mmCIF file of C-alpha atoms and ligand atoms in Angstrom:
data_model
loop_
_atom_site.group_PDB
_atom_site.id
_atom_site.type_symbol
_atom_site.label_atom_id
_atom_site.label_comp_id
_atom_site.label_asym_id
_atom_site.label_seq_id
_atom_site.Cartn_x
_atom_site.Cartn_y
_atom_site.Cartn_z
ATOM 1 C CA MET L 1 -1.451 -4.010 -60.879
ATOM 2 C CA PRO L 2 -0.149 -3.914 -57.297
ATOM 3 C CA PRO L 3 -2.737 -5.118 -54.765
ATOM 4 C CA VAL L 4 -4.646 -2.417 -52.882
ATOM 5 C CA ILE L 5 -3.892 -2.676 -49.168
ATOM 6 C CA ALA L 6 -6.514 -1.021 -46.975
ATOM 7 C CA ILE L 7 -5.026 0.592 -43.862
ATOM 8 C CA ALA L 8 -7.399 1.491 -41.041
ATOM 9 C CA PRO L 9 -6.830 5.113 -39.962
ATOM 10 C CA CYS L 10 -4.354 5.819 -37.158
ATOM 11 C CA ARG L 11 -2.042 8.595 -35.964
ATOM 12 C CA THR L 12 1.185 7.169 -37.388
ATOM 13 C CA LEU L 13 0.368 6.294 -40.983
ATOM 14 C CA PRO L 14 3.589 7.070 -42.931
ATOM 15 C CA ASP L 15 5.604 4.054 -41.723
ATOM 16 C CA TYR L 16 2.725 1.659 -42.501
ATOM 17 C CA GLU L 17 2.238 3.155 -45.950
ATOM 18 C CA GLU L 18 5.945 3.059 -46.761
ATOM 19 C CA SER L 19 6.282 -0.549 -45.537
ATOM 20 C CA VAL L 20 3.391 -1.617 -47.792
ATOM 21 C CA ARG L 21 4.803 0.324 -50.752
ATOM 22 C CA ARG L 22 8.254 -1.187 -50.400
ATOM 23 C CA ALA L 23 6.710 -4.657 -50.316
ATOM 24 C CA GLY L 24 4.985 -3.974 -53.652
ATOM 25 C CA GLY L 25 1.533 -3.020 -52.398
ATOM 26 C CA ASN L 26 -0.596 0.044 -53.063
ATOM 27 C CA PRO L 27 -1.617 1.466 -49.642
ATOM 28 C CA ARG L 28 -5.053 3.048 -49.272
ATOM 29 C CA VAL L 29 -5.909 4.735 -45.995
ATOM 30 C CA LEU L 30 -9.527 4.190 -45.010
ATOM 31 C CA ASP L 31 -11.870 6.541 -43.265
ATOM 32 C CA TRP L 32 -14.623 5.298 -40.990
ATOM 33 C CA ALA L 33 -17.417 7.313 -42.556
ATOM 34 C CA GLY L 34 -16.410 7.117 -46.209
ATOM 35 C CA ASP L 35 -15.359 3.475 -46.346
ATOM 36 C CA PRO L 36 -18.046 1.157 -44.992
ATOM 37 C CA VAL L 37 -16.708 -2.355 -44.479
ATOM 38 C CA ALA L 38 -18.625 -3.818 -47.436
ATOM 39 C CA ARG L 39 -16.983 -1.281 -49.748
ATOM 40 C CA VAL L 40 -13.518 -2.112 -48.405
ATOM 41 C CA LEU L 41 -14.130 -5.773 -49.170
ATOM 42 C CA ALA L 42 -15.297 -4.955 -52.676
ATOM 43 C CA THR L 43 -12.457 -2.571 -53.566
ATOM 44 C CA CYS L 44 -9.349 -3.736 -51.668
ATOM 45 C CA ASP L 45 -7.193 -6.874 -51.701
ATOM 46 C CA GLY L 46 -5.790 -6.963 -48.159
ATOM 47 C CA VAL L 47 -6.407 -5.280 -44.813
ATOM 48 C CA LEU L 48 -3.831 -3.851 -42.420
ATOM 49 C CA ILE L 49 -5.014 -3.075 -38.884
ATOM 50 C CA PRO L 50 -2.438 -0.736 -37.318
ATOM 51 C CA GLY L 51 -1.334 0.244 -33.822
ATOM 52 C CA GLY L 52 -2.949 2.782 -31.526
ATOM 53 C CA ILE L 53 -4.920 3.268 -28.341
ATOM 54 C CA ASP L 54 -6.385 0.557 -26.101
ATOM 55 C CA VAL L 55 -9.463 -1.445 -27.033
ATOM 56 C CA ASN L 56 -12.406 -0.705 -24.728
ATOM 57 C CA PRO L 57 -12.485 -3.705 -22.325
ATOM 58 C CA ALA L 58 -16.296 -3.619 -22.523
ATOM 59 C CA SER L 59 -15.896 -5.260 -25.947
ATOM 60 C CA TYR L 60 -14.567 -8.398 -24.226
ATOM 61 C CA GLY L 61 -16.813 -8.173 -21.206
ATOM 62 C CA GLN L 62 -14.423 -6.714 -18.616
ATOM 63 C CA GLY L 63 -14.390 -3.632 -16.411
ATOM 64 C CA VAL L 64 -11.807 -0.958 -17.158
ATOM 65 C CA HIS L 65 -8.360 -1.096 -15.526
ATOM 66 C CA PRO L 66 -7.301 2.394 -14.250
ATOM 67 C CA THR L 67 -4.442 2.565 -16.792
ATOM 68 C CA VAL L 68 -6.907 2.335 -19.695
ATOM 69 C CA THR L 69 -7.732 5.992 -20.211
ATOM 70 C CA ASP L 70 -8.012 6.580 -23.944
ATOM 71 C CA VAL L 71 -10.483 4.480 -25.938
ATOM 72 C CA SER L 72 -12.592 5.032 -29.041
ATOM 73 C CA ASP L 73 -15.763 2.993 -29.372
ATOM 74 C CA GLU L 74 -16.131 4.215 -32.942
ATOM 75 C CA ARG L 75 -12.669 2.976 -33.901
ATOM 76 C CA ASP L 76 -13.153 -0.331 -32.033
ATOM 77 C CA ALA L 77 -16.462 -0.999 -33.778
ATOM 78 C CA TYR L 78 -15.080 -0.210 -37.237
ATOM 79 C CA GLU L 79 -11.956 -2.330 -36.887
ATOM 80 C CA ILE L 80 -13.771 -5.243 -35.233
ATOM 81 C CA ALA L 81 -16.302 -5.299 -38.082
ATOM 82 C CA LEU L 82 -13.481 -5.052 -40.628
ATOM 83 C CA VAL L 83 -11.562 -7.988 -39.127
ATOM 84 C CA ARG L 84 -14.673 -10.192 -38.968
ATOM 85 C CA ALA L 85 -15.692 -9.383 -42.533
ATOM 86 C CA ALA L 86 -12.191 -9.790 -43.983
ATOM 87 C CA LEU L 87 -11.683 -13.122 -42.240
ATOM 88 C CA ALA L 88 -15.107 -14.348 -43.377
ATOM 89 C CA ALA L 89 -14.204 -13.381 -46.958
ATOM 90 C CA ASP L 90 -10.715 -14.909 -46.574
ATOM 91 C CA MET L 91 -9.136 -11.549 -47.423
ATOM 92 C CA PRO L 92 -5.549 -11.341 -46.114
ATOM 93 C CA ILE L 93 -5.114 -9.521 -42.784
ATOM 94 C CA LEU L 94 -1.939 -8.173 -41.212
ATOM 95 C CA ALA L 95 -2.604 -6.880 -37.697
ATOM 96 C CA ILE L 96 0.012 -4.866 -35.818
ATOM 97 C CA CYS L 97 0.173 -4.094 -32.072
ATOM 98 C CA ARG L 98 -3.308 -2.753 -31.188
ATOM 99 C CA GLY L 99 -4.357 -4.347 -34.490
ATOM 100 C CA MET L 100 -3.469 -7.810 -33.178
ATOM 101 C CA GLN L 101 -5.344 -7.050 -29.960
ATOM 102 C CA VAL L 102 -8.387 -5.911 -31.977
ATOM 103 C CA MET L 103 -8.196 -9.060 -34.096
ATOM 104 C CA ASN L 104 -8.113 -11.247 -30.991
ATOM 105 C CA VAL L 105 -11.055 -9.420 -29.398
ATOM 106 C CA ALA L 106 -13.027 -9.439 -32.672
ATOM 107 C CA MET L 107 -12.772 -13.228 -32.803
ATOM 108 C CA GLY L 108 -13.694 -13.802 -29.141
ATOM 109 C CA GLY L 109 -10.416 -13.489 -27.213
ATOM 110 C CA THR L 110 -9.464 -11.274 -24.265
ATOM 111 C CA LEU L 111 -6.562 -8.967 -23.361
ATOM 112 C CA VAL L 112 -4.170 -8.360 -20.490
ATOM 113 C CA GLN L 113 -5.160 -4.761 -19.710
ATOM 114 C CA ASP L 114 -1.916 -3.637 -18.063
ATOM 115 C CA ILE L 115 1.264 -5.689 -18.417
ATOM 116 C CA PRO L 116 3.306 -3.801 -15.741
ATOM 117 C CA SER L 117 0.798 -4.543 -12.960
ATOM 118 C CA GLN L 118 -0.567 -7.882 -14.203
ATOM 119 C CA ILE L 119 2.422 -9.825 -15.568
ATOM 120 C CA GLU L 120 5.623 -10.589 -13.723
ATOM 121 C CA SER L 121 8.426 -9.629 -16.118
ATOM 122 C CA ASP L 122 11.783 -7.911 -16.198
ATOM 123 C CA LEU L 123 11.495 -7.138 -19.899
ATOM 124 C CA LYS L 124 10.699 -3.685 -21.207
ATOM 125 C CA HIS L 125 7.628 -3.823 -23.455
ATOM 126 C CA ALA L 126 7.263 -0.046 -23.716
ATOM 127 C CA ILE L 127 10.342 1.589 -25.247
ATOM 128 C CA VAL L 128 8.968 4.599 -27.074
ATOM 129 C CA ASN L 129 12.126 6.219 -28.506
ATOM 130 C CA PRO L 130 13.582 5.594 -30.968
ATOM 131 C CA LYS L 131 10.736 3.717 -32.576
ATOM 132 C CA ASN L 132 13.033 0.987 -33.909
ATOM 133 C CA ALA L 133 14.940 0.429 -30.640
ATOM 134 C CA ILE L 134 15.319 -3.292 -29.955
ATOM 135 C CA ALA L 135 13.416 -4.037 -26.736
ATOM 136 C CA HIS L 136 13.483 -7.825 -26.415
ATOM 137 C CA VAL L 137 13.662 -11.050 -28.377
ATOM 138 C CA VAL L 138 10.741 -13.205 -29.403
ATOM 139 C CA TRP L 139 10.787 -16.945 -29.918
ATOM 140 C CA VAL L 140 9.037 -17.848 -33.139
ATOM 141 C CA THR L 141 7.126 -21.128 -33.431
ATOM 142 C CA PRO L 142 8.867 -23.448 -35.929
ATOM 143 C CA GLY L 143 6.648 -24.298 -38.888
ATOM 144 C CA SER L 144 4.526 -21.159 -38.537
ATOM 145 C CA ARG L 145 3.931 -18.732 -41.384
ATOM 146 C CA LEU L 146 5.923 -16.141 -39.421
ATOM 147 C CA ALA L 147 8.886 -18.527 -39.166
ATOM 148 C CA GLU L 148 8.670 -19.315 -42.869
ATOM 149 C CA LEU L 149 8.543 -15.642 -43.917
ATOM 150 C CA MET L 150 11.273 -14.525 -41.517
ATOM 151 C CA ARG L 151 13.574 -17.540 -41.980
ATOM 152 C CA GLU L 152 16.510 -15.437 -43.253
ATOM 153 C CA GLU L 153 16.303 -13.130 -40.211
ATOM 154 C CA LEU L 154 15.918 -15.778 -37.471
ATOM 155 C CA SER L 155 18.952 -16.344 -35.276
ATOM 156 C CA GLU L 156 19.575 -19.557 -33.348
ATOM 157 C CA GLY L 157 16.804 -21.140 -35.380
ATOM 158 C CA ASP L 158 13.841 -19.304 -33.917
ATOM 159 C CA THR L 159 14.764 -15.931 -32.440
ATOM 160 C CA LEU L 160 13.895 -12.426 -33.687
ATOM 161 C CA GLN L 161 14.904 -9.086 -32.167
ATOM 162 C CA VAL L 162 11.919 -6.757 -31.957
ATOM 163 C CA ASN L 163 10.869 -3.309 -30.785
ATOM 164 C CA SER L 164 8.056 -3.005 -28.271
ATOM 165 C CA ARG L 165 5.522 -0.243 -27.487
ATOM 166 C CA HIS L 166 2.575 -1.807 -25.721
ATOM 167 C CA HIS L 167 1.176 -1.989 -22.195
ATOM 168 C CA GLN L 168 -1.470 -4.535 -23.174
ATOM 169 C CA SER L 169 -1.239 -7.979 -24.745
ATOM 170 C CA VAL L 170 -3.323 -10.977 -25.760
ATOM 171 C CA SER L 171 -4.631 -12.983 -22.801
ATOM 172 C CA ARG L 172 -7.105 -15.701 -23.853
ATOM 173 C CA LEU L 173 -6.427 -16.489 -27.507
ATOM 174 C CA ALA L 174 -9.376 -16.422 -29.913
ATOM 175 C CA GLU L 175 -10.542 -19.760 -31.278
ATOM 176 C CA GLY L 176 -8.981 -20.823 -34.571
ATOM 177 C CA PHE L 177 -5.649 -19.098 -33.862
ATOM 178 C CA ASP L 178 -2.222 -20.341 -32.774
ATOM 179 C CA VAL L 179 0.402 -18.402 -30.839
ATOM 180 C CA THR L 180 3.375 -18.144 -33.193
ATOM 181 C CA ALA L 181 5.782 -16.003 -31.163
ATOM 182 C CA THR L 182 6.277 -15.353 -27.461
ATOM 183 C CA ALA L 183 8.607 -13.115 -25.456
ATOM 184 C CA PRO L 184 10.801 -14.884 -22.858
ATOM 185 C CA ASP L 185 8.385 -13.706 -20.128
ATOM 186 C CA GLY L 186 5.554 -15.585 -21.840
ATOM 187 C CA ILE L 187 3.817 -12.581 -23.378
ATOM 188 C CA ILE L 188 2.136 -13.457 -26.661
ATOM 189 C CA GLU L 189 3.922 -11.574 -29.449
ATOM 190 C CA ALA L 190 2.391 -13.121 -32.596
ATOM 191 C CA MET L 191 -0.707 -15.083 -33.577
ATOM 192 C CA GLU L 192 -1.928 -16.664 -36.789
ATOM 193 C CA HIS L 193 -5.228 -18.083 -37.928
ATOM 194 C CA ARG L 194 -4.926 -21.791 -38.612
ATOM 195 C CA SER L 195 -6.875 -22.035 -41.868
ATOM 196 C CA ALA L 196 -7.101 -18.509 -43.349
ATOM 197 C CA ARG L 197 -5.193 -17.607 -46.518
ATOM 198 C CA PHE L 198 -3.190 -15.057 -44.524
ATOM 199 C CA CYS L 199 -4.232 -13.794 -41.093
ATOM 200 C CA LEU L 200 -1.298 -12.838 -38.938
ATOM 201 C CA GLY L 201 -0.873 -10.520 -35.966
ATOM 202 C CA VAL L 202 2.328 -9.246 -34.373
ATOM 203 C CA GLN L 203 2.582 -7.335 -31.100
ATOM 204 C CA TRP L 204 5.676 -5.355 -32.099
ATOM 205 C CA HIS L 205 5.985 -2.656 -34.770
ATOM 206 C CA PRO L 206 7.625 -4.069 -37.929
ATOM 207 C CA GLU L 207 6.567 -0.953 -39.868
ATOM 208 C CA ASN L 208 9.208 1.110 -38.044
ATOM 209 C CA PHE L 209 11.984 -0.841 -39.820
ATOM 210 C CA TRP L 210 11.229 0.020 -43.441
ATOM 211 C CA ARG L 211 14.490 1.959 -43.811
ATOM 212 C CA THR L 212 16.624 -1.041 -42.896
ATOM 213 C CA GLY L 213 14.276 -3.778 -44.099
ATOM 214 C CA GLU L 214 14.471 -6.343 -41.268
ATOM 215 C CA PHE L 215 10.738 -7.072 -41.530
ATOM 216 C CA ARG L 216 10.246 -6.545 -45.237
ATOM 217 C CA PRO L 217 9.655 -10.323 -45.720
ATOM 218 C CA LEU L 218 6.622 -10.073 -43.445
ATOM 219 C CA PHE L 219 5.089 -7.277 -45.526
ATOM 220 C CA GLU L 220 6.085 -9.050 -48.743
ATOM 221 C CA GLY L 221 4.320 -12.213 -47.606
ATOM 222 C CA PHE L 222 1.204 -10.210 -46.795
ATOM 223 C CA VAL L 223 1.254 -8.342 -50.120
ATOM 224 C CA ALA L 224 1.910 -11.585 -52.015
ATOM 225 C CA ALA L 225 -1.095 -13.225 -50.336
ATOM 226 C CA SER L 226 -3.164 -10.166 -51.311
ATOM 227 C CA THR L 227 -2.158 -10.470 -54.984
ATOM 228 C CA THR L 228 -4.945 -12.239 -56.805
HETATM 229 MN MN1 LIG T 301 6.717 -6.705 -26.483
#
């Protein structure tokens, strides 16, 4: 039986579902009302937290930057609870873009609320079209799970080409995690929990590459860890 991969609801589900399917998993899209966190833990094998709108800065104790205009307290609360419960149960977690930011906030970290006005950089972190356009490289930490999974795709030993659609990023890293990829401007592009079975976040959108497969090893590693 393929492992059931819970996907928190978002506006761009098909690429996440197809990426999970092609990695051998059985995607199941959750809904906030019908899938309380305890039920997800009892009926699923892994949790994918997808991309989307900004996390409400109130959840990490900050006032709201003017560029943060679209938040959902209901979505934040559901995903934060899901991350905490899955990590406590050592259920595998793959967190993508907003998902990585949610994971960091859930475990006590903070975010950069607006990269363009708060970080000095000449990289483009917000290329919207096409979704798989290469925006910048990331340098992957040798010895990390990400480096191990992506070893066939790394150039010059530690470099990956990625897309990028975010105006926020991880600021103070949550306790228990390591940074496992950074952009050349220092922006945190991946994080992993040090002792969990599988708990990995990426700031880019690997799900947009299912047609060409560049990031299939990442989804395969996640699905494999979710196979009990
Ligand atoms: Mn980026």
